[in-house]
PDB file of C-alpha atoms in Angstrom:
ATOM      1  CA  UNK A   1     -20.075  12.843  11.749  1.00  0.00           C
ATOM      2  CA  UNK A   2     -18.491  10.066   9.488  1.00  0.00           C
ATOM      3  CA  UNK A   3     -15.754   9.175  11.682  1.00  0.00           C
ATOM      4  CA  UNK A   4     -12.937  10.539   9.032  1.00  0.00           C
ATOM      5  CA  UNK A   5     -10.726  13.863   9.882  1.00  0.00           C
ATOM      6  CA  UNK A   6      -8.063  14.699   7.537  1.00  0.00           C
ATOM      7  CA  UNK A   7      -5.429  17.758   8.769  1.00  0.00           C
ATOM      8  CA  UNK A   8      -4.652  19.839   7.691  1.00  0.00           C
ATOM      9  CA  UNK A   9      -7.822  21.292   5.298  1.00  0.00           C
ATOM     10  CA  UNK A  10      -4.876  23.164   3.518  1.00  0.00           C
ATOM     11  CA  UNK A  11      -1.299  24.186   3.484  1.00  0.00           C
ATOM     12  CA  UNK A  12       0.953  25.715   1.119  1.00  0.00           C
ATOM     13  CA  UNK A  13       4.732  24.632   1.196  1.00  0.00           C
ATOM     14  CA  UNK A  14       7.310  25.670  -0.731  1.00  0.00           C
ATOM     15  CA  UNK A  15       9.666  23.442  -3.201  1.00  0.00           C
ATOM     16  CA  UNK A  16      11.747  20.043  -1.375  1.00  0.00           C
ATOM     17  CA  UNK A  17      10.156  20.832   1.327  1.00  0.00           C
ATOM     18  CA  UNK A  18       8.794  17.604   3.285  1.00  0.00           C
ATOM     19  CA  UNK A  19       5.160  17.494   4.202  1.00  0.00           C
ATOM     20  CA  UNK A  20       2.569  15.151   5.839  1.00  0.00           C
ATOM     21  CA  UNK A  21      -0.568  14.546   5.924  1.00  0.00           C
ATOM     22  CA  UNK A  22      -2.725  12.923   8.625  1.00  0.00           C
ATOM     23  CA  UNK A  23      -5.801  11.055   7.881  1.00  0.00           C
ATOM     24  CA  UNK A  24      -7.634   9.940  11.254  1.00  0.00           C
ATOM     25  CA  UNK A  25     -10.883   7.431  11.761  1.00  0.00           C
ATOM     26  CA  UNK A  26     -12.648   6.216  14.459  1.00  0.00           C
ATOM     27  CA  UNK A  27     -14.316   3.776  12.883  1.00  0.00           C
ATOM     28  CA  UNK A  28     -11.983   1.191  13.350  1.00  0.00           C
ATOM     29  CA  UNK A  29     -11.552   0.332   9.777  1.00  0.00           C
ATOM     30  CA  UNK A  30      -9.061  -1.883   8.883  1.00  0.00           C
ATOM     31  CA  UNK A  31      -9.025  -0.910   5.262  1.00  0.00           C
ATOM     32  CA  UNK A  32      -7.204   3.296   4.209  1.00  0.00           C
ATOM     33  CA  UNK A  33      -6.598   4.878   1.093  1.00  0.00           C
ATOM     34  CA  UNK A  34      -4.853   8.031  -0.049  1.00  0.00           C
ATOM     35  CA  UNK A  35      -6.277   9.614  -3.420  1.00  0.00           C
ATOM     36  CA  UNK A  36      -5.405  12.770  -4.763  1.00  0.00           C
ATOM     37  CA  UNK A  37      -7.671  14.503  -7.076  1.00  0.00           C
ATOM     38  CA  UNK A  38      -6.522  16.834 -10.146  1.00  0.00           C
ATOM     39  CA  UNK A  39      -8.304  18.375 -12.793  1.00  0.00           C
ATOM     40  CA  UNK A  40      -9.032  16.672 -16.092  1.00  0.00           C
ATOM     41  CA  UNK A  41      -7.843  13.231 -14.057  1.00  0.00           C
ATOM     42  CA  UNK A  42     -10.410  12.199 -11.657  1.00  0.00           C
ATOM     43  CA  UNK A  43      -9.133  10.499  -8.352  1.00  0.00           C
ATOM     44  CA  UNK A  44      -6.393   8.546  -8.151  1.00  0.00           C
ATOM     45  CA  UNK A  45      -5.074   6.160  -5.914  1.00  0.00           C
ATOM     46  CA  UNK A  46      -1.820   6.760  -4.304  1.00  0.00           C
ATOM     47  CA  UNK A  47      -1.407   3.979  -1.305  1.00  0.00           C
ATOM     48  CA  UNK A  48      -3.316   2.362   0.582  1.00  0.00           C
ATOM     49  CA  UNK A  49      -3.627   0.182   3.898  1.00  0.00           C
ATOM     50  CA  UNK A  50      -5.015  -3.221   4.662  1.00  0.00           C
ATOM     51  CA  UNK A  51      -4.024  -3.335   8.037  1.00  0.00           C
ATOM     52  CA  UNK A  52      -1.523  -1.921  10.632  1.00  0.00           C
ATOM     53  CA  UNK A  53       1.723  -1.474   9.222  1.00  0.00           C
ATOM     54  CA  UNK A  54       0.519  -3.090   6.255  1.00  0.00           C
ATOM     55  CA  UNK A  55       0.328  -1.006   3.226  1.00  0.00           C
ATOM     56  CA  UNK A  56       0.649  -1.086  -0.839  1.00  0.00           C
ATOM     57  CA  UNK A  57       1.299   1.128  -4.019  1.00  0.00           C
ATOM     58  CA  UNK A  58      -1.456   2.515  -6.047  1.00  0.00           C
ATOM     59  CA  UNK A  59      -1.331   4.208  -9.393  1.00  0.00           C
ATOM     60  CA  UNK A  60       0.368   7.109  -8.391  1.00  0.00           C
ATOM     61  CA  UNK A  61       3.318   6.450  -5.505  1.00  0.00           C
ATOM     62  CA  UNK A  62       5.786   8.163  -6.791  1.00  0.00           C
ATOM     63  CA  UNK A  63       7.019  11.087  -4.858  1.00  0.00           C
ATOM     64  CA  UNK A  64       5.208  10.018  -1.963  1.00  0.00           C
ATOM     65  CA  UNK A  65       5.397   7.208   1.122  1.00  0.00           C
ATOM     66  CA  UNK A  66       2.866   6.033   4.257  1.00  0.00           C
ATOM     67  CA  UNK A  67       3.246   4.988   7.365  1.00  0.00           C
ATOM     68  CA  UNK A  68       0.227   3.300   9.421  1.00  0.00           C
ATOM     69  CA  UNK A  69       1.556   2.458  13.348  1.00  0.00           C
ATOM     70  CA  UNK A  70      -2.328   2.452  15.041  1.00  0.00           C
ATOM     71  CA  UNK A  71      -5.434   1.664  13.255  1.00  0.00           C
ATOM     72  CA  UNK A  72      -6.766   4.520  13.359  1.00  0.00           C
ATOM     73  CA  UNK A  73      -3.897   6.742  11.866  1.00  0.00           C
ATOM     74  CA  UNK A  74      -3.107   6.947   8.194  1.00  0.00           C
ATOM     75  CA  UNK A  75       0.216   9.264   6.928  1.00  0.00           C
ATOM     76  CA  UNK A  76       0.928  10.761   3.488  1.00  0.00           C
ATOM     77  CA  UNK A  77       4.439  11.790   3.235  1.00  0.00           C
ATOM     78  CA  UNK A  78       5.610  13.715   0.190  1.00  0.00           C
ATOM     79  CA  UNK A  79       9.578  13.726   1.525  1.00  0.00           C
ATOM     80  CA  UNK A  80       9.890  16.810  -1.168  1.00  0.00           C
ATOM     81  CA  UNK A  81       7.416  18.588  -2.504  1.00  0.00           C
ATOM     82  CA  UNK A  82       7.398  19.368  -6.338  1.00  0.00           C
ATOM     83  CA  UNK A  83       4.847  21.692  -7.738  1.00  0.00           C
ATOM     84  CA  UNK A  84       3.398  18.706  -9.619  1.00  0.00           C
ATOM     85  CA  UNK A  85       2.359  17.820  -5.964  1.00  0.00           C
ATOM     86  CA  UNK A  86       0.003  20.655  -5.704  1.00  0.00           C
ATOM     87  CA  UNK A  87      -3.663  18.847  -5.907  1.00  0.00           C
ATOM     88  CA  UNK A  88      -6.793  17.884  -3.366  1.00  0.00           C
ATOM     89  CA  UNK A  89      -5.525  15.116  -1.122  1.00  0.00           C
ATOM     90  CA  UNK A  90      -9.136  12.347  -0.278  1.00  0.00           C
ATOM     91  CA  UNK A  91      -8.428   9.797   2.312  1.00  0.00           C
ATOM     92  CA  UNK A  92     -10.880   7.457   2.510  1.00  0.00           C
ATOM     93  CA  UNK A  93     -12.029   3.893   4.735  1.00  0.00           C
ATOM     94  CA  UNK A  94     -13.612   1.168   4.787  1.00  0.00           C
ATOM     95  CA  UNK A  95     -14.582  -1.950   6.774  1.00  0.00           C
ATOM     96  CA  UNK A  96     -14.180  -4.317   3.974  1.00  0.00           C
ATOM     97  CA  UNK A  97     -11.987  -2.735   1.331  1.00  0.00           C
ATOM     98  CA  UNK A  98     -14.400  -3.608  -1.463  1.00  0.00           C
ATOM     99  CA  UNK A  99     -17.351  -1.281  -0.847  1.00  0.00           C
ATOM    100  CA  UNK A 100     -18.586   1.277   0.819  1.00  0.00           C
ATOM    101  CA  UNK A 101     -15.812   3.588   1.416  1.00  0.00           C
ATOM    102  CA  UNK A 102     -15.859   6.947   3.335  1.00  0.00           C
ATOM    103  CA  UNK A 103     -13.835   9.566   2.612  1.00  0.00           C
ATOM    104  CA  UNK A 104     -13.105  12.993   4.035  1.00  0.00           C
ATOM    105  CA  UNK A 105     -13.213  16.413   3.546  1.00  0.00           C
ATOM    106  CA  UNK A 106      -9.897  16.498   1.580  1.00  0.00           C
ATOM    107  CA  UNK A 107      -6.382  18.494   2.122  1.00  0.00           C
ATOM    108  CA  UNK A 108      -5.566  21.304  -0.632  1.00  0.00           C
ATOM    109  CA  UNK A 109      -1.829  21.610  -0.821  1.00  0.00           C
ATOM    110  CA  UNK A 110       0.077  23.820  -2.640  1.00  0.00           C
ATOM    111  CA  UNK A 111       3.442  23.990  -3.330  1.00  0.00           C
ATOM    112  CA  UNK A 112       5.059  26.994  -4.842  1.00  0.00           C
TER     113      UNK A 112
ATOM    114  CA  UNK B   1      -6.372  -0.982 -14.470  1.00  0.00           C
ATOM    115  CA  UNK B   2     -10.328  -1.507 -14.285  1.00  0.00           C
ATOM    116  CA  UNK B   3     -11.835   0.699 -17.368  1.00  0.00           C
ATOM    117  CA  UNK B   4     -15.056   2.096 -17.131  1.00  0.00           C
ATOM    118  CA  UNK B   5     -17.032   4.239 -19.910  1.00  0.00           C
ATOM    119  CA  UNK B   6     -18.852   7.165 -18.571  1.00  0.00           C
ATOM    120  CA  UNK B   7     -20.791  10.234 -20.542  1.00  0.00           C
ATOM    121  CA  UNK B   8     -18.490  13.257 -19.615  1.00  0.00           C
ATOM    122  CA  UNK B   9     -21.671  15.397 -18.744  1.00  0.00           C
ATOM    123  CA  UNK B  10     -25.844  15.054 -18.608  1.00  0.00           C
ATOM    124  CA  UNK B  11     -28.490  17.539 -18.196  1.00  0.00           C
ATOM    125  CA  UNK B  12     -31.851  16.886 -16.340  1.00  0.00           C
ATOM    126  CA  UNK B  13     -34.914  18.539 -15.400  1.00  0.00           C
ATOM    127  CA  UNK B  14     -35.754  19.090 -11.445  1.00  0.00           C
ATOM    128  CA  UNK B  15     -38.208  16.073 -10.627  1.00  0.00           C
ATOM    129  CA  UNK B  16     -37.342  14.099 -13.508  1.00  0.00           C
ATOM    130  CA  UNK B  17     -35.731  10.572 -13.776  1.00  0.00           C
ATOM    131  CA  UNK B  18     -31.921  10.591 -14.185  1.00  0.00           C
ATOM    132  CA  UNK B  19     -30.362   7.379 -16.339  1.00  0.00           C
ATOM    133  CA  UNK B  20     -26.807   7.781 -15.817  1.00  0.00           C
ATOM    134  CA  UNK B  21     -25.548   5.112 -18.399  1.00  0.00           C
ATOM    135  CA  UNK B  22     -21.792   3.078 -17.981  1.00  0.00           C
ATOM    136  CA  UNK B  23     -20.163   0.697 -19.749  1.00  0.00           C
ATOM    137  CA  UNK B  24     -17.465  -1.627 -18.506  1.00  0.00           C
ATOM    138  CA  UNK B  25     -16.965  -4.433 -21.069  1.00  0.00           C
ATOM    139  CA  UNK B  26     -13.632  -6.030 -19.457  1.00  0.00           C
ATOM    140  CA  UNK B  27     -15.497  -6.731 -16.304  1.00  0.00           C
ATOM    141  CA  UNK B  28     -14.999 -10.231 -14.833  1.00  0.00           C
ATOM    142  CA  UNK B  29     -17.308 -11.924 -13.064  1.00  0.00           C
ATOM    143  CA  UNK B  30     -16.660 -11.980  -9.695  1.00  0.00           C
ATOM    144  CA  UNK B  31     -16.355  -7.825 -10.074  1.00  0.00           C
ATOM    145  CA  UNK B  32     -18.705  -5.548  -8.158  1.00  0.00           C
ATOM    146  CA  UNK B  33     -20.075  -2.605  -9.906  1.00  0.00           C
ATOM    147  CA  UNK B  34     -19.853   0.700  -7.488  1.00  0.00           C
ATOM    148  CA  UNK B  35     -20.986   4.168  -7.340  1.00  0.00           C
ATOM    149  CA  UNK B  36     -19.953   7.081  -6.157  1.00  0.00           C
ATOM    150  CA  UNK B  37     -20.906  11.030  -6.286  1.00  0.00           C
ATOM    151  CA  UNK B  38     -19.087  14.100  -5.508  1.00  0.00           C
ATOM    152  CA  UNK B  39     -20.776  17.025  -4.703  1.00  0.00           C
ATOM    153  CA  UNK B  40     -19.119  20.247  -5.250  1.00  0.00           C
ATOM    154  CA  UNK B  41     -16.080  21.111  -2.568  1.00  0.00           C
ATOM    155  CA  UNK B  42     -16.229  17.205  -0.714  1.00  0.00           C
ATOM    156  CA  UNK B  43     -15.196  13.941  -0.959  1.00  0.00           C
ATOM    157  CA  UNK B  44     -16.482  11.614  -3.271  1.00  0.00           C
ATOM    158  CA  UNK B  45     -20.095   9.573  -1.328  1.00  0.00           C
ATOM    159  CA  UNK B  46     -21.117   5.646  -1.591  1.00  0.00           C
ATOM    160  CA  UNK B  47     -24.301   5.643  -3.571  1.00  0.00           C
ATOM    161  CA  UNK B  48     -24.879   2.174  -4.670  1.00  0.00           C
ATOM    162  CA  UNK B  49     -23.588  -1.412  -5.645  1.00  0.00           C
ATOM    163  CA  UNK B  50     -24.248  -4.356  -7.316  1.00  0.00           C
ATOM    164  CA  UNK B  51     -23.158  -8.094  -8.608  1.00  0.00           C
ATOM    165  CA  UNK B  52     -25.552  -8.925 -10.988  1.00  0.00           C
ATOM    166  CA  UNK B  53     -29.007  -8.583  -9.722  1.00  0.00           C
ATOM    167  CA  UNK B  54     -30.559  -4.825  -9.703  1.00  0.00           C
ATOM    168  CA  UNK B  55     -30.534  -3.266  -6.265  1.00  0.00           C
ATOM    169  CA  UNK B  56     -32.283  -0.464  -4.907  1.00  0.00           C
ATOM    170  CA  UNK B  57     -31.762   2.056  -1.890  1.00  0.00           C
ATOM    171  CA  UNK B  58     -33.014   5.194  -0.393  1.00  0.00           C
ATOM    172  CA  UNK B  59     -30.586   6.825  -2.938  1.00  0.00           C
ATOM    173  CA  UNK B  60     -30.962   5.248  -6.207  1.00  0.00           C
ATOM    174  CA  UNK B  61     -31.178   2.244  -8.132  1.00  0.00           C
ATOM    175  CA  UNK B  62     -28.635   0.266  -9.771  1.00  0.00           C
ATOM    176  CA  UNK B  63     -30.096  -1.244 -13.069  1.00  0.00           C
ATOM    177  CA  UNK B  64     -27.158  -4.001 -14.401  1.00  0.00           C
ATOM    178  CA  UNK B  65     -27.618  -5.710 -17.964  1.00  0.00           C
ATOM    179  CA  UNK B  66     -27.919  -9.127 -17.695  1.00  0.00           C
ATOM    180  CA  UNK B  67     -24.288  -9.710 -19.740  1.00  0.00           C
ATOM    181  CA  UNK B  68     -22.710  -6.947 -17.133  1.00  0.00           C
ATOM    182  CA  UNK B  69     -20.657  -5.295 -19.587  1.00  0.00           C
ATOM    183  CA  UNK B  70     -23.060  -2.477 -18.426  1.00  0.00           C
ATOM    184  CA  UNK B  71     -24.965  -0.906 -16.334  1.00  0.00           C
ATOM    185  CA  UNK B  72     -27.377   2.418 -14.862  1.00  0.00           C
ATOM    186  CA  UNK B  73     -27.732   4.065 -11.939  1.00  0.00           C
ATOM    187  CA  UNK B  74     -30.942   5.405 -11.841  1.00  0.00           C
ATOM    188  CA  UNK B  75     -31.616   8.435  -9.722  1.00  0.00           C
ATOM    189  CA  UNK B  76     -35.809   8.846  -9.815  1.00  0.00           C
ATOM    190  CA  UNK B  77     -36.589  12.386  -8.995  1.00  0.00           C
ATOM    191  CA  UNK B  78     -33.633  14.396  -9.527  1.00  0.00           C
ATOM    192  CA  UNK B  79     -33.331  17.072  -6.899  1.00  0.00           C
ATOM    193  CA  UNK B  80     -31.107  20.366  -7.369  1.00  0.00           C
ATOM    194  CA  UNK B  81     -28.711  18.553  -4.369  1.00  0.00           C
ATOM    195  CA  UNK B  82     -28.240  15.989  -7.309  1.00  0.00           C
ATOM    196  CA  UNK B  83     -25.751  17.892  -8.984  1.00  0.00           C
ATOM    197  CA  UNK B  84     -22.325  16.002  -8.339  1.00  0.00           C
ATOM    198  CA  UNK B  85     -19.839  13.890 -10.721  1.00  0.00           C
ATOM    199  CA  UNK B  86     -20.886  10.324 -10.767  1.00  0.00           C
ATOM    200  CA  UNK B  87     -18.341   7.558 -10.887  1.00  0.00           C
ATOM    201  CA  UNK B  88     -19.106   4.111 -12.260  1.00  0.00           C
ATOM    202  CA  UNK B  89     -16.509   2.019 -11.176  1.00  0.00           C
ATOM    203  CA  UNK B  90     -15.448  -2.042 -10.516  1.00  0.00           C
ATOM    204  CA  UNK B  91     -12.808  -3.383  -8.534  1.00  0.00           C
ATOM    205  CA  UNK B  92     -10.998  -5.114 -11.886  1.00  0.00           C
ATOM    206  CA  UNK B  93     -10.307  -8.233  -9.710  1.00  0.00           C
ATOM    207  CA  UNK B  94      -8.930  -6.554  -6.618  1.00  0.00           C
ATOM    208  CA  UNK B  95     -10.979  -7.123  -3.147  1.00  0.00           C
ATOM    209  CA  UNK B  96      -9.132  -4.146  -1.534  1.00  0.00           C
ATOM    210  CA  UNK B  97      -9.315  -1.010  -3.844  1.00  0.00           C
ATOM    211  CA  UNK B  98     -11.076   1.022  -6.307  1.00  0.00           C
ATOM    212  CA  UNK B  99      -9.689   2.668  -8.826  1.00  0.00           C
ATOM    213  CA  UNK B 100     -12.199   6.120 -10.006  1.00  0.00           C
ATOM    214  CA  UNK B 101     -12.122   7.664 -13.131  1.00  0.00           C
ATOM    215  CA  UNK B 102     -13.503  11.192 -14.865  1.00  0.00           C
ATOM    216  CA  UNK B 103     -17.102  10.233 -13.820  1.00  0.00           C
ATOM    217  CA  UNK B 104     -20.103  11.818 -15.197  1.00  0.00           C
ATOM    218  CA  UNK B 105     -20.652  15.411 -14.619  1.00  0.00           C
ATOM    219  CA  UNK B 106     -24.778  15.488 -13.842  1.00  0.00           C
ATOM    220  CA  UNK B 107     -26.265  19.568 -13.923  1.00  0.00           C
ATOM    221  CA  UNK B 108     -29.767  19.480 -13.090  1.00  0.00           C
ATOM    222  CA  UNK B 109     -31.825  22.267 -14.106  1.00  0.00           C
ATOM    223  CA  UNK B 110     -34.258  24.162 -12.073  1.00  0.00           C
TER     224      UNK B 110
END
């Protein structure tokens, strides 16, 4: 398929929990983003990777943190949940970071 | 943040042409124009992008005025499989990530 897995496809946690998420390529992309998607807002970027252990804010980082330790792995922390976490969770890659992205299926998470 | 203006819905006809109009009047010019669909229950998919000159693929066509403060994707025979929020975005000066908005909601009519 397109080389993009994201696990789980959904989950339901409760309140200050922690949760991850796991994006996985095998593309060998150097370039990973995190989006989350919410009605009435579109997709918005919450980190993203240029590189191995190299990663940046997007518009939307608060609450949440990444780790990248292998190219082709790509973590969304939220270290404790709030229910204003609860959305559709896109990664997404690319080769050049300027076009062409691929993203996944998406994670629904819910947090009660 | 990279502003772009998109319809919030269209309509269109089965077999007819699809203009999908956007508007991004801050663009610089060094900024890529991208698009993107969604189809119901997935991830957003690469349609299309451009610089300046119009481009075409086995997708759809990317028609960009010649000041660049807009542009059209062009789909020519909308199919039902059409159906899917469109997103007009640019990069707003960074080479690394693009920021989506609400997109355009297309319904395509049997």
């Amino acid at each position: 398929d397109a080389g993009i897995t994201q696990s789980p496809r959904h989950k339901v946690t409760e309140t200050g929990t922690p949760v991850t998420l796991r994006c996985h390529q095998t593309e060998n992309h150097r370039y990973m983003y995190w989006y989350r998607q919410d009605p009435g807002h579109g997709l918005r970027l919450i980190h993203y990777s240029y590189g191995v252990k190299d990663t940046d804010k997007g518009e939307v980082s608060d609450g949440y943190s990444v780790s990248r330790s292998k190219t082709e792995d790509f973590l969304l922390t939220l270290e404790s949940a709030t229910s204003s976490q609860t959305s559709v969770y896109f990664c997404a890659i690319s080769a050049t970071g300027g076009y062409g992205y691929t993203f996944g299926s998406g994670t629904r998470l819910t947090v009660v | 943040d990279a502003k772009t203006t998109q319809p919030n819905s269209m309509e269109s006809n089965e077999e007819e042409p699809v203009h999908l109009p956007c508007n991004h009047s801050t663009i610089s010019g060094t900024d890529y124009i991208h698009w993107y669909r969604q189809l119901p229950s997935q991830g957003p998919e690469y349609v299309i992008h451009g610089l300046t000159s119009n481009v075409n693929n086995r997708m759809a066509s990317l028609a960009i005025a010649e000041d660049r403060k807009s542009s059209t994707l062009i789909l020519h025979r909308a199919t039902l499989r059409d159906a899917a929020v469109y997103y007009c975005i640019y990069s707003g000066g960074s080479n690394y990530k693009l920021s989506f908005g609400k997109g355009t909601l297309l319904t395509v009519n049997p």
